[in-house]
CSV table of C-alpha atoms in Angstrom, one decimal:
chain,number,residue,atom,x,y,z
A,1,MET,CA,0.0,0.0,0.0
A,2,THR,CA,1.3,3.4,-0.9
A,3,TYR,CA,1.2,6.3,1.5
A,4,ALA,CA,-1.4,8.1,-0.6
A,5,ALA,CA,-3.6,5.1,-0.5
A,6,LEU,CA,-3.2,4.7,3.2
A,7,ALA,CA,-4.1,8.4,3.7
A,8,GLU,CA,-7.3,7.9,1.6
A,9,GLN,CA,-8.2,4.7,3.5
A,10,ALA,CA,-7.7,6.3,6.8
A,11,THR,CA,-9.8,9.4,6.1
A,12,ARG,CA,-12.6,7.2,4.7
A,13,PHE,CA,-12.4,5.1,7.9
A,14,ALA,CA,-12.8,8.3,9.9
A,15,ALA,CA,-15.9,9.1,7.8
A,16,GLY,CA,-17.2,5.6,8.5
A,17,LEU,CA,-16.9,6.2,12.3
A,18,ALA,CA,-18.9,9.4,11.9
A,19,ALA,CA,-21.6,7.7,9.9
A,20,ALA,CA,-21.7,4.9,12.5
A,21,GLY,CA,-22.3,7.5,15.3
A,22,VAL,CA,-19.0,6.8,17.1
A,23,GLY,CA,-18.1,10.2,18.5
A,24,ARG,CA,-15.0,12.0,19.6
A,25,GLU,CA,-13.2,10.5,22.7
A,26,ARG,CA,-15.1,7.3,22.4
A,27,ARG,CA,-13.2,4.0,22.1
A,28,ILE,CA,-13.1,1.3,19.4
A,29,ALA,CA,-11.2,-2.0,19.7
A,30,LEU,CA,-8.8,-3.3,17.0
A,31,VAL,CA,-8.6,-7.0,17.2
A,32,MET,CA,-6.6,-7.2,14.0
A,33,LEU,CA,-3.9,-9.2,12.4
A,34,ASP,CA,-0.9,-7.4,11.0
A,35,THR,CA,-2.4,-6.2,7.6
A,36,VAL,CA,-2.5,-2.8,5.8
A,37,ASP,CA,-6.1,-2.4,7.3
A,38,PHE,CA,-4.5,-2.0,10.8
A,39,PRO,CA,-2.8,1.4,10.2
A,40,ALA,CA,-5.7,2.6,8.2
A,41,ALA,CA,-8.1,1.9,11.1
A,42,PHE,CA,-5.6,3.3,13.7
A,43,TRP,CA,-4.8,6.6,12.0
A,44,GLY,CA,-8.4,7.0,10.8
A,45,ALA,CA,-9.7,6.7,14.3
A,46,ILE,CA,-7.1,9.2,15.6
A,47,GLY,CA,-7.9,11.5,12.8
A,48,ALA,CA,-11.5,11.5,13.8
A,49,GLY,CA,-10.7,12.1,17.5
A,50,VAL,CA,-11.8,8.5,18.3
A,51,ILE,CA,-9.6,6.4,20.6
A,52,PRO,CA,-8.4,3.2,19.0
A,53,VAL,CA,-7.5,0.3,21.4
A,54,PRO,CA,-5.4,-2.4,19.7
A,55,VAL,CA,-5.9,-5.8,21.4
A,56,ASN,CA,-3.5,-8.7,21.6
A,57,THR,CA,-4.8,-11.2,19.0
A,58,LEU,CA,-3.3,-14.1,20.9
A,59,LEU,CA,-5.5,-13.7,23.9
A,60,THR,CA,-8.2,-16.1,24.8
A,61,PRO,CA,-11.8,-15.0,23.8
A,62,GLU,CA,-12.6,-14.4,27.5
A,63,GLN,CA,-9.5,-12.2,27.9
A,64,THR,CA,-10.4,-10.2,24.7
A,65,ALA,CA,-14.0,-9.8,26.0
A,66,TYR,CA,-12.6,-8.5,29.3
A,67,ILE,CA,-10.6,-5.7,27.4
A,68,LEU,CA,-13.7,-4.9,25.3
A,69,ALA,CA,-15.9,-4.6,28.4
A,70,ASP,CA,-13.2,-2.7,30.4
A,71,SER,CA,-12.6,-0.1,27.6
A,72,ARG,CA,-16.4,0.1,26.8
A,73,ALA,CA,-15.5,-0.1,23.2
A,74,GLU,CA,-18.4,1.0,21.0
A,75,LEU,CA,-17.1,-0.6,17.8
A,76,LEU,CA,-15.1,-3.7,17.2
A,77,VAL,CA,-12.9,-3.9,14.1
A,78,VAL,CA,-11.8,-7.6,13.8
A,79,SER,CA,-9.9,-9.6,11.3
A,80,ALA,CA,-12.2,-12.2,9.8
A,81,PRO,CA,-10.3,-15.4,11.1
A,82,LEU,CA,-10.4,-14.0,14.7
A,83,LEU,CA,-14.2,-13.4,14.8
A,84,PRO,CA,-15.8,-16.9,15.2
A,85,PRO,CA,-14.6,-17.6,18.8
A,86,LEU,CA,-15.6,-14.0,19.8
A,87,ARG,CA,-19.2,-14.1,18.5
A,88,PRO,CA,-20.7,-15.9,21.5
A,89,LEU,CA,-19.3,-13.3,23.8
A,90,LEU,CA,-20.3,-10.1,22.0
A,91,ALA,CA,-23.8,-10.1,23.4
A,92,ARG,CA,-22.4,-9.6,26.9
A,93,LEU,CA,-21.0,-6.2,25.9
A,94,PRO,CA,-23.7,-3.6,26.3
A,95,ALA,CA,-21.4,-0.7,25.1
A,96,LEU,CA,-20.7,-2.5,21.8
A,97,ARG,CA,-22.8,-1.0,19.0
A,98,GLY,CA,-21.3,-2.6,15.9
A,99,VAL,CA,-18.7,-5.0,14.4
A,100,VAL,CA,-16.6,-4.4,11.3
A,101,VAL,CA,-15.0,-7.4,9.7
A,102,ALA,CA,-11.7,-7.0,7.8
A,103,GLY,CA,-10.3,-9.5,5.5
A,104,VAL,CA,-6.7,-10.6,5.5
A,105,ASP,CA,-5.7,-10.4,1.9
A,106,GLY,CA,-7.5,-7.2,1.1
A,107,THR,CA,-10.6,-8.8,-0.4
A,108,PRO,CA,-14.1,-8.3,0.9
A,109,THR,CA,-15.5,-10.8,3.5
A,110,GLN,CA,-18.9,-12.4,3.4
A,111,ASP,CA,-20.1,-10.5,6.4
A,112,ALA,CA,-22.8,-7.9,6.2
A,113,ASP,CA,-20.7,-5.6,8.3
A,114,ASP,CA,-17.7,-5.8,6.0
A,115,TRP,CA,-14.7,-3.4,6.1
A,116,HIS,CA,-15.2,-2.3,2.5
A,117,ASP,CA,-18.8,-1.5,3.1
A,118,PHE,CA,-17.9,0.5,6.2
A,119,LEU,CA,-15.8,2.9,4.3
A,120,PRO,CA,-17.8,5.7,2.6
A,121,ALA,CA,-16.7,7.0,-0.8
A,122,THR,CA,-16.1,10.5,0.6
A,123,PRO,CA,-13.4,11.0,3.2
A,124,ALA,CA,-13.9,13.0,6.4
A,125,PRO,CA,-11.7,16.0,7.4
A,126,LEU,CA,-9.4,15.5,10.3
A,127,VAL,CA,-10.3,17.0,13.6
A,128,GLU,CA,-8.1,19.5,15.6
A,129,VAL,CA,-6.5,18.0,18.7
A,130,SER,CA,-4.2,19.0,21.5
A,131,ALA,CA,-0.8,17.3,21.9
A,132,ASP,CA,-1.9,16.4,25.4
A,133,GLU,CA,-5.2,14.9,24.4
A,134,VAL,CA,-5.5,11.1,24.8
A,135,ALA,CA,-5.0,9.5,21.4
A,136,PHE,CA,-5.0,5.7,21.9
A,137,TRP,CA,-4.8,3.1,24.6
A,138,LEU,CA,-2.6,0.1,25.0
A,139,TYR,CA,-3.3,-2.7,27.4
A,140,SER,CA,-0.4,-4.2,29.4
A,141,SER,CA,0.5,-7.8,28.7
A,142,GLY,CA,-0.9,-8.9,32.0
A,143,SER,CA,2.3,-10.8,33.1
A,144,THR,CA,1.4,-10.4,36.7
A,145,GLY,CA,-2.4,-9.9,36.7
A,146,LEU,CA,-5.3,-8.6,34.6
A,147,PRO,CA,-4.1,-6.2,31.8
A,148,LYS,CA,-4.4,-2.5,32.5
A,149,GLY,CA,-5.3,0.1,29.9
A,150,ALA,CA,-2.5,2.7,29.5
A,151,ARG,CA,-3.8,5.9,28.0
A,152,HIS,CA,-1.3,7.6,25.5
A,153,VAL,CA,-1.5,11.2,24.3
A,154,HIS,CA,-1.1,12.4,20.7
A,155,ALA,CA,2.5,13.7,21.3
A,156,SER,CA,3.8,10.3,22.4
A,157,LEU,CA,4.1,8.6,19.0
A,158,ARG,CA,6.1,11.5,17.6
A,159,ALA,CA,8.3,11.5,20.7
A,160,THR,CA,9.3,7.9,20.2
A,161,ALA,CA,10.1,8.5,16.5
A,162,ASP,CA,12.3,11.6,17.4
A,163,THR,CA,14.2,9.7,20.1
A,164,TYR,CA,14.7,6.0,19.6
A,165,ALA,CA,13.9,5.8,16.0
A,166,ALA,CA,15.9,8.8,14.8
A,167,GLN,CA,18.8,8.7,17.3
A,168,VAL,CA,19.3,5.0,18.0
A,169,LEU,CA,18.1,3.2,14.9
A,170,GLY,CA,19.0,6.0,12.6
A,171,ILE,CA,16.1,5.0,10.4
A,172,THR,CA,15.9,6.6,6.9
A,173,GLN,CA,13.4,6.7,4.0
A,174,ASP,CA,15.5,3.9,2.3
A,175,ASP,CA,14.9,1.4,5.0
A,176,THR,CA,12.5,-1.5,5.0
A,177,VAL,CA,11.4,-2.6,8.5
A,178,TYR,CA,10.1,-6.0,9.4
A,179,SER,CA,9.0,-6.4,13.0
A,180,ALA,CA,8.1,-10.0,14.0
A,181,ALA,CA,6.7,-8.3,17.2
A,182,LYS,CA,3.1,-7.4,16.3
A,183,LEU,CA,1.4,-4.0,15.9
A,184,PHE,CA,-1.0,-4.7,18.8
A,185,PHE,CA,1.6,-4.0,21.5
A,186,ALA,CA,3.8,-1.0,22.1
A,187,TYR,CA,7.1,-2.4,20.8
A,188,GLY,CA,5.6,-3.7,17.5
A,189,LEU,CA,3.5,-0.5,17.1
A,190,GLY,CA,6.7,1.6,16.9
A,191,ASN,CA,8.7,-0.8,14.9
A,192,GLY,CA,6.1,-1.7,12.2
A,193,MET,CA,4.1,1.6,11.9
A,194,THR,CA,5.3,4.7,13.8
A,195,PHE,CA,9.0,4.5,12.9
A,196,PRO,CA,8.8,3.8,9.2
A,197,MET,CA,6.0,6.2,8.7
A,198,SER,CA,8.0,9.0,10.5
A,199,VAL,CA,10.5,9.0,7.6
A,200,GLY,CA,8.5,7.6,4.7
A,201,ALA,CA,10.2,4.2,4.9
A,202,SER,CA,8.6,0.8,4.0
A,203,ALA,CA,7.2,-1.7,6.5
A,204,VAL,CA,6.5,-5.4,6.0
A,205,LEU,CA,3.4,-6.7,7.8
A,206,LEU,CA,3.0,-10.5,8.3
A,207,PRO,CA,-0.5,-11.5,9.5
A,208,ASP,CA,0.7,-15.1,10.4
A,209,ARG,CA,2.3,-16.1,13.6
A,210,PRO,CA,6.1,-15.4,13.6
A,211,THR,CA,7.3,-18.9,13.6
A,212,PRO,CA,11.0,-19.3,12.6
A,213,ASP,CA,10.0,-20.7,9.2
A,214,ALA,CA,7.6,-17.8,8.6
A,215,VAL,CA,10.1,-15.2,9.8
A,216,LEU,CA,13.0,-16.6,7.6
A,217,ALA,CA,10.7,-16.7,4.6
A,218,THR,CA,9.6,-13.1,5.1
A,219,MET,CA,13.2,-12.1,5.5
A,220,ALA,CA,14.2,-13.7,2.2
A,221,ARG,CA,11.2,-12.4,0.3
A,222,PHE,CA,11.3,-8.8,1.4
A,223,ARG,CA,14.9,-8.3,2.3
A,224,PRO,CA,14.4,-5.8,5.2
A,225,SER,CA,17.2,-3.6,6.5
A,226,ILE,CA,15.8,-3.4,10.0
A,227,PHE,CA,14.4,-6.4,11.9
A,228,GLY,CA,12.6,-6.3,15.3
A,229,GLY,CA,12.3,-9.5,17.4
A,230,VAL,CA,12.1,-10.6,21.0
A,231,PRO,CA,14.8,-12.8,22.8
A,232,THR,CA,12.6,-15.9,22.6
A,233,LEU,CA,12.3,-15.6,18.9
A,234,TYR,CA,16.0,-15.0,18.4
A,235,ALA,CA,16.7,-18.1,20.4
A,236,ALA,CA,14.3,-20.1,18.3
A,237,LEU,CA,15.8,-18.7,15.0
A,238,LEU,CA,19.3,-19.8,16.2
A,239,ALA,CA,17.9,-23.4,16.6
A,240,HIS,CA,16.7,-23.3,13.0
A,241,PRO,CA,19.1,-24.9,10.5
A,242,GLY,CA,18.0,-22.4,7.8
A,243,LEU,CA,19.5,-19.4,9.6
A,244,THR,CA,22.2,-17.9,7.4
A,245,HIS,CA,24.2,-14.7,7.1
A,246,GLY,CA,21.9,-11.6,7.3
A,247,ALA,CA,19.1,-14.0,8.4
A,248,GLY,CA,18.3,-14.3,4.6
A,249,SER,CA,18.5,-10.6,3.8
A,250,GLU,CA,21.7,-9.1,2.4
A,251,ARG,CA,20.3,-5.6,3.3
A,252,LEU,CA,20.0,-6.4,7.0
A,253,ARG,CA,21.9,-3.7,9.0
A,254,ARG,CA,20.0,-3.4,12.3
A,255,CYS,CA,18.4,-6.0,14.6
A,256,ILE,CA,16.7,-4.8,17.8
A,257,SER,CA,15.3,-6.7,20.8
A,258,ALA,CA,13.0,-5.8,23.6
A,259,GLY,CA,10.1,-7.4,25.6
A,260,GLU,CA,12.6,-9.2,27.8
A,261,ALA,CA,16.3,-8.8,28.6
A,262,LEU,CA,18.5,-10.4,25.9
A,263,PRO,CA,20.9,-13.0,27.2
A,264,GLU,CA,24.4,-12.4,26.2
A,265,ALA,CA,24.9,-15.9,25.0
A,266,VAL,CA,22.0,-15.6,22.5
A,267,ALA,CA,23.3,-12.2,21.2
A,268,ARG,CA,26.8,-13.5,20.6
A,269,ARG,CA,25.6,-16.6,18.8
A,270,TRP,CA,23.3,-14.4,16.7
A,271,VAL,CA,26.3,-12.2,15.6
A,272,ASP,CA,28.3,-15.3,14.8
A,273,ARG,CA,25.6,-16.8,12.6
A,274,THR,CA,24.2,-13.6,10.9
A,275,GLY,CA,27.0,-11.1,11.1
A,276,VAL,CA,24.6,-8.4,12.5
A,277,ASP,CA,24.6,-7.1,16.1
A,278,ILE,CA,21.4,-7.0,18.1
A,279,LEU,CA,20.6,-3.7,19.9
A,280,ASP,CA,19.0,-4.8,23.1
A,281,GLY,CA,16.7,-2.4,24.8
A,282,LEU,CA,14.1,-1.9,27.5
A,283,GLY,CA,10.7,-0.4,26.8
A,284,SER,CA,7.2,-0.8,28.3
A,285,THR,CA,3.6,-0.3,27.6
A,286,GLU,CA,3.6,2.7,29.9
A,287,MET,CA,6.5,4.4,28.1
A,288,LEU,CA,5.3,3.3,24.6
A,289,HIS,CA,8.7,2.2,23.3
A,290,ILE,CA,12.4,1.7,24.2
A,291,PHE,CA,14.0,4.2,26.6
A,292,VAL,CA,17.2,2.3,27.6
A,293,SER,CA,19.3,0.8,24.7
A,294,ASN,CA,22.5,-0.3,23.3
A,295,THR,CA,23.5,1.8,20.2
A,296,PRO,CA,25.3,0.8,17.0
A,297,ASP,CA,28.5,2.4,18.3
A,298,ASP,CA,28.1,1.4,22.0
A,299,ILE,CA,27.2,-2.3,22.4
A,300,GLY,CA,27.7,-4.1,25.7
A,301,TYR,CA,26.2,-7.5,25.5
A,302,GLY,CA,24.7,-8.6,28.8
A,303,ALA,CA,23.7,-5.0,29.6
A,304,THR,CA,20.5,-3.2,28.4
A,305,GLY,CA,22.6,-0.1,27.6
A,306,ARG,CA,22.2,3.6,28.4
A,307,ALA,CA,19.4,6.1,28.4
A,308,VAL,CA,17.9,6.8,25.0
A,309,PRO,CA,18.5,10.5,24.1
A,310,GLY,CA,15.5,12.5,25.6
A,311,TYR,CA,15.0,10.2,28.6
A,312,GLN,CA,16.4,10.4,32.1
A,313,LEU,CA,17.0,7.3,34.4
A,314,ARG,CA,17.4,6.7,38.0
A,315,ILE,CA,17.8,3.6,40.2
A,316,VAL,CA,16.1,4.0,43.6
A,317,ASP,CA,15.5,2.1,46.8
A,318,ALA,CA,12.1,1.4,48.3
A,319,ASP,CA,12.0,4.9,49.8
A,320,GLY,CA,12.7,6.5,46.4
A,321,ALA,CA,16.3,7.5,47.3
A,322,ASP,CA,19.0,7.1,44.6
A,323,VAL,CA,21.3,4.1,45.1
A,324,ALA,CA,25.1,4.0,44.3
A,325,ASP,CA,26.4,2.3,41.2
A,326,GLY,CA,26.6,-1.5,41.6
A,327,ILE,CA,23.6,-1.5,44.0
A,328,ALA,CA,20.3,-3.0,42.8
A,329,GLY,CA,17.1,-0.9,42.9
A,330,GLU,CA,14.0,-0.1,41.0
A,331,LEU,CA,14.6,1.6,37.7
A,332,ILE,CA,12.5,4.8,37.1
A,333,VAL,CA,12.3,6.9,33.9
A,334,ARG,CA,11.4,10.4,32.9
A,335,GLY,CA,10.6,11.1,29.3
A,336,PRO,CA,8.2,12.5,26.7
A,337,SER,CA,6.3,9.3,25.9
A,338,ALA,CA,5.0,8.4,29.3
A,339,ALA,CA,1.3,7.4,29.4
A,340,ASP,CA,-1.3,9.7,31.0
A,341,GLY,CA,-2.2,7.0,33.5
A,342,TYR,CA,-4.3,3.8,33.6
A,343,TRP,CA,-7.9,3.6,32.8
A,344,ASN,CA,-10.0,3.2,36.0
A,345,GLN,CA,-7.0,2.1,38.0
A,346,ARG,CA,-6.4,5.0,40.3
A,347,GLU,CA,-4.2,3.4,42.9
A,348,LYS,CA,-2.0,1.7,40.3
A,349,SER,CA,-1.7,4.9,38.4
A,350,ARG,CA,-0.5,6.6,41.5
A,351,ALA,CA,2.0,3.9,42.2
A,352,THR,CA,3.4,3.9,38.6
A,353,PHE,CA,3.2,7.5,37.5
A,354,ARG,CA,4.7,9.7,40.2
A,355,GLY,CA,5.0,13.2,39.0
A,356,ALA,CA,7.3,13.3,35.9
A,357,TRP,CA,8.7,9.8,36.8
A,358,THR,CA,7.5,6.4,35.8
A,359,TRP,CA,8.3,3.5,38.1
A,360,THR,CA,9.0,0.5,35.9
A,361,GLY,CA,8.9,-2.4,38.4
A,362,ASP,CA,12.2,-3.6,36.9
A,363,THR,CA,15.2,-4.2,39.1
A,364,TYR,CA,18.5,-2.8,37.7
A,365,VAL,CA,22.0,-1.9,38.6
A,366,ARG,CA,24.2,0.7,36.9
A,367,ASP,CA,27.8,-0.6,36.4
A,368,ALA,CA,31.0,1.3,36.5
A,369,GLU,CA,30.9,2.1,32.8
A,370,GLY,CA,27.4,3.7,33.2
A,371,ARG,CA,25.5,0.8,31.6
A,372,TYR,CA,22.2,-0.4,33.0
A,373,ARG,CA,22.1,-4.1,33.7
A,374,TYR,CA,18.8,-5.9,34.2
A,375,GLN,CA,18.3,-8.0,37.4
A,376,GLY,CA,14.7,-9.1,37.1
A,377,ARG,CA,11.3,-7.9,38.0
A,378,ALA,CA,11.1,-6.5,41.5
A,379,ASP,CA,9.0,-9.4,42.7
A,380,ASP,CA,11.2,-11.9,41.0
A,381,MET,CA,14.3,-11.1,43.0
A,382,MET,CA,15.3,-13.7,45.7
A,383,LYS,CA,17.6,-13.5,48.7
A,384,VAL,CA,20.0,-16.4,49.0
A,385,GLY,CA,22.2,-16.7,52.1
A,386,GLY,CA,21.4,-13.1,52.9
A,387,ILE,CA,22.5,-11.9,49.4
A,388,TRP,CA,20.1,-10.7,46.6
A,389,VAL,CA,20.2,-12.9,43.5
A,390,SER,CA,18.9,-11.9,40.1
A,391,PRO,CA,17.0,-14.7,38.3
A,392,PHE,CA,18.1,-13.2,35.0
A,393,GLU,CA,21.8,-13.5,36.0
A,394,VAL,CA,21.4,-17.2,36.7
A,395,GLU,CA,19.3,-17.7,33.5
A,396,ALA,CA,22.0,-15.9,31.4
A,397,ALA,CA,24.7,-18.3,32.8
A,398,LEU,CA,22.5,-21.4,32.1
A,399,LEU,CA,22.0,-20.3,28.5
A,400,THR,CA,25.7,-20.4,27.8
A,401,HIS,CA,25.5,-24.1,27.9
A,402,PRO,CA,25.0,-25.4,24.3
A,403,GLY,CA,22.3,-27.8,25.4
A,404,VAL,CA,20.0,-25.2,26.8
A,405,LEU,CA,17.5,-23.5,24.6
A,406,GLU,CA,15.4,-21.6,27.3
A,407,ALA,CA,15.7,-21.1,31.0
A,408,ALA,CA,13.6,-19.6,33.8
A,409,VAL,CA,14.7,-19.3,37.5
A,410,VAL,CA,12.6,-18.8,40.5
A,411,GLY,CA,13.0,-18.9,44.3
A,412,GLU,CA,12.1,-22.2,46.0
A,413,GLN,CA,12.2,-23.0,49.7
A,414,ASP,CA,14.3,-26.0,50.8
A,415,ALA,CA,13.6,-28.4,53.7
A,416,ASP,CA,14.7,-25.7,56.1
A,417,GLY,CA,12.4,-23.1,54.7
A,418,LEU,CA,15.3,-21.1,53.1
A,419,THR,CA,15.0,-19.7,49.6
A,420,LYS,CA,17.3,-21.2,46.9
A,421,PRO,CA,17.3,-20.9,43.1
A,422,LYS,CA,15.3,-23.4,41.1
A,423,ALA,CA,15.7,-23.7,37.3
A,424,PHE,CA,13.2,-24.8,34.6
A,425,LEU,CA,14.9,-25.6,31.3
A,426,VAL,CA,13.9,-26.3,27.8
A,427,THR,CA,16.7,-28.3,26.1
A,428,ARG,CA,17.8,-28.3,22.5
A,429,ASP,CA,17.8,-32.2,22.3
A,430,ALA,CA,14.9,-34.3,23.6
A,431,GLY,CA,17.4,-37.1,24.2
A,432,THR,CA,19.6,-35.2,26.6
A,433,ASP,CA,21.0,-37.0,29.6
A,434,ALA,CA,19.2,-35.1,32.4
A,435,ASP,CA,21.4,-36.1,35.3
A,436,GLN,CA,24.6,-35.3,33.4
A,437,LEU,CA,23.2,-32.0,32.2
A,438,ARG,CA,22.1,-31.0,35.7
A,439,ALA,CA,25.6,-31.8,37.1
A,440,GLU,CA,27.3,-29.8,34.4
A,441,LEU,CA,25.0,-26.8,34.8
A,442,LYS,CA,25.4,-26.6,38.5
A,443,ALA,CA,29.2,-26.6,38.3
A,444,MET,CA,29.1,-24.1,35.4
A,445,VAL,CA,27.0,-21.6,37.2
A,446,GLN,CA,29.0,-21.8,40.4
A,447,GLU,CA,32.2,-21.1,38.4
A,448,GLN,CA,30.7,-18.3,36.3
A,449,ILE,CA,28.7,-16.2,38.7
A,450,GLY,CA,29.2,-17.5,42.3
A,451,VAL,CA,28.9,-20.6,44.3
A,452,TRP,CA,25.7,-19.5,46.2
A,453,LYS,CA,23.8,-18.7,43.0
A,454,TYR,CA,23.7,-22.1,41.4
A,455,PRO,CA,20.2,-23.7,41.0
A,456,ARG,CA,19.7,-26.4,43.7
A,457,TRP,CA,17.0,-28.0,41.6
A,458,ILE,CA,16.8,-28.2,37.8
A,459,GLU,CA,13.6,-29.4,36.1
A,460,LEU,CA,13.4,-30.1,32.3
A,461,VAL,CA,10.2,-29.1,30.8
A,462,ASP,CA,8.7,-29.0,27.2
A,463,ASN,CA,8.0,-25.3,27.3
A,464,LEU,CA,7.9,-22.3,29.6
A,465,PRO,CA,4.7,-20.3,30.5
A,466,LYS,CA,4.7,-17.0,28.7
A,467,THR,CA,2.5,-14.1,27.9
A,468,ALA,CA,1.3,-13.7,24.4
A,469,THR,CA,4.1,-11.2,23.8
A,470,GLY,CA,6.8,-13.7,24.8
A,471,LYS,CA,7.6,-12.7,28.4
A,472,ILE,CA,8.2,-15.6,30.7
A,473,GLN,CA,5.7,-15.8,33.5
A,474,ARG,CA,7.9,-16.8,36.4
A,475,TYR,CA,5.1,-16.4,38.9
A,476,LYS,CA,3.5,-19.5,37.3
A,477,LEU,CA,6.6,-21.6,38.1
A,478,ARG,CA,6.8,-20.7,41.8
A,479,GLY,CA,5.8,-23.5,44.1
A,480,GLY,CA,6.6,-26.2,41.6
A,481,GLY,CA,4.9,-24.9,38.4
């Protein structure tokens, strides 16, 4: 789709909202696969002053219905393959006034409320808005509870493009971006839509699930110059025999990672196989995109990096006082893309958004070189022998073993009621000698990071519990899984 065609589709969608009686500041839900209809609906709604709410397409029907009910969405725009399991739940949503069904390949669907029929022939003029007016909502991934609706203002999208996209990625009009991370959540929204559109670059949208086969086929077909993934996907691609130099694209010059901290072992194996560095970074739904990152000329594998230009960082203790370098504390951030607050979650808004600072819930240390190093979520940290231990540090050590594909570490009480690390592993080979692997890993971790940090128990599993965006849900593993 050309930019001219996108502008025409978006303004017609805005006209369709007006004809449907969806007024300014009301919400519509986008349960859409990554197709060209997504940006048309998103920008069309914003242009009409209507608030689009992208919804994770991998949620269960009940979880999707919760978000539709919580947001009081008046219109549902849904990709045709995603509608059947939702149909029985729509009658429970009194605020919902209509459903628009979008195809996947651009052709009309058989539904009476089809996307093409919803778009009037005459486009609508754009409304005037304030930079501080709420433009769209994004729901958190719900890794520790029910998802929360973060309200983002109009200025936030431009802010992420002017900071991370321009000053870290160095994106230009000549780039082609492919983000395996989907448009429905903050990281993918920036990668696959905001950033390329900020400079007139091209974006590749894949409606299918980003399996290693699908990702590598997309890389070979469209030859992107920038690729966005998550650590779990990079690990899966490294296990694929078809991974080659440039991951199949001779134009590939930037790979980026977010969603969870990138293990150093995964990053180094990626560079060895593809010849392209991964820029690891930290972002959040609340901050819209990455605000701590490695940069092309300053890469420190194992560290998340430094503050993205335009953002300020602090590491604080439980009382909000700054801690010294090398001491773990909660990372807080100040920057132009912070959300306006959570919808109908007053106490959680107060706890997260404190004045100009956003409290991330992530535990970090700043090293002697000024790089920020991830230690885990605040509620994932464990005290072993009176010393704080980061689950991520133990996981990163485990992942240096060639037989380990994925790892998750949690605290477990021993027979004396004392907390010790317990590891859950996915191995590369189903025929692995479990006892030999356990012995090797315990010795290796003790040697690499400290004798008290090794996992006392190691359990081999087929897969790890994750959110739909790939984050490991460690809380589901506590107490034995």
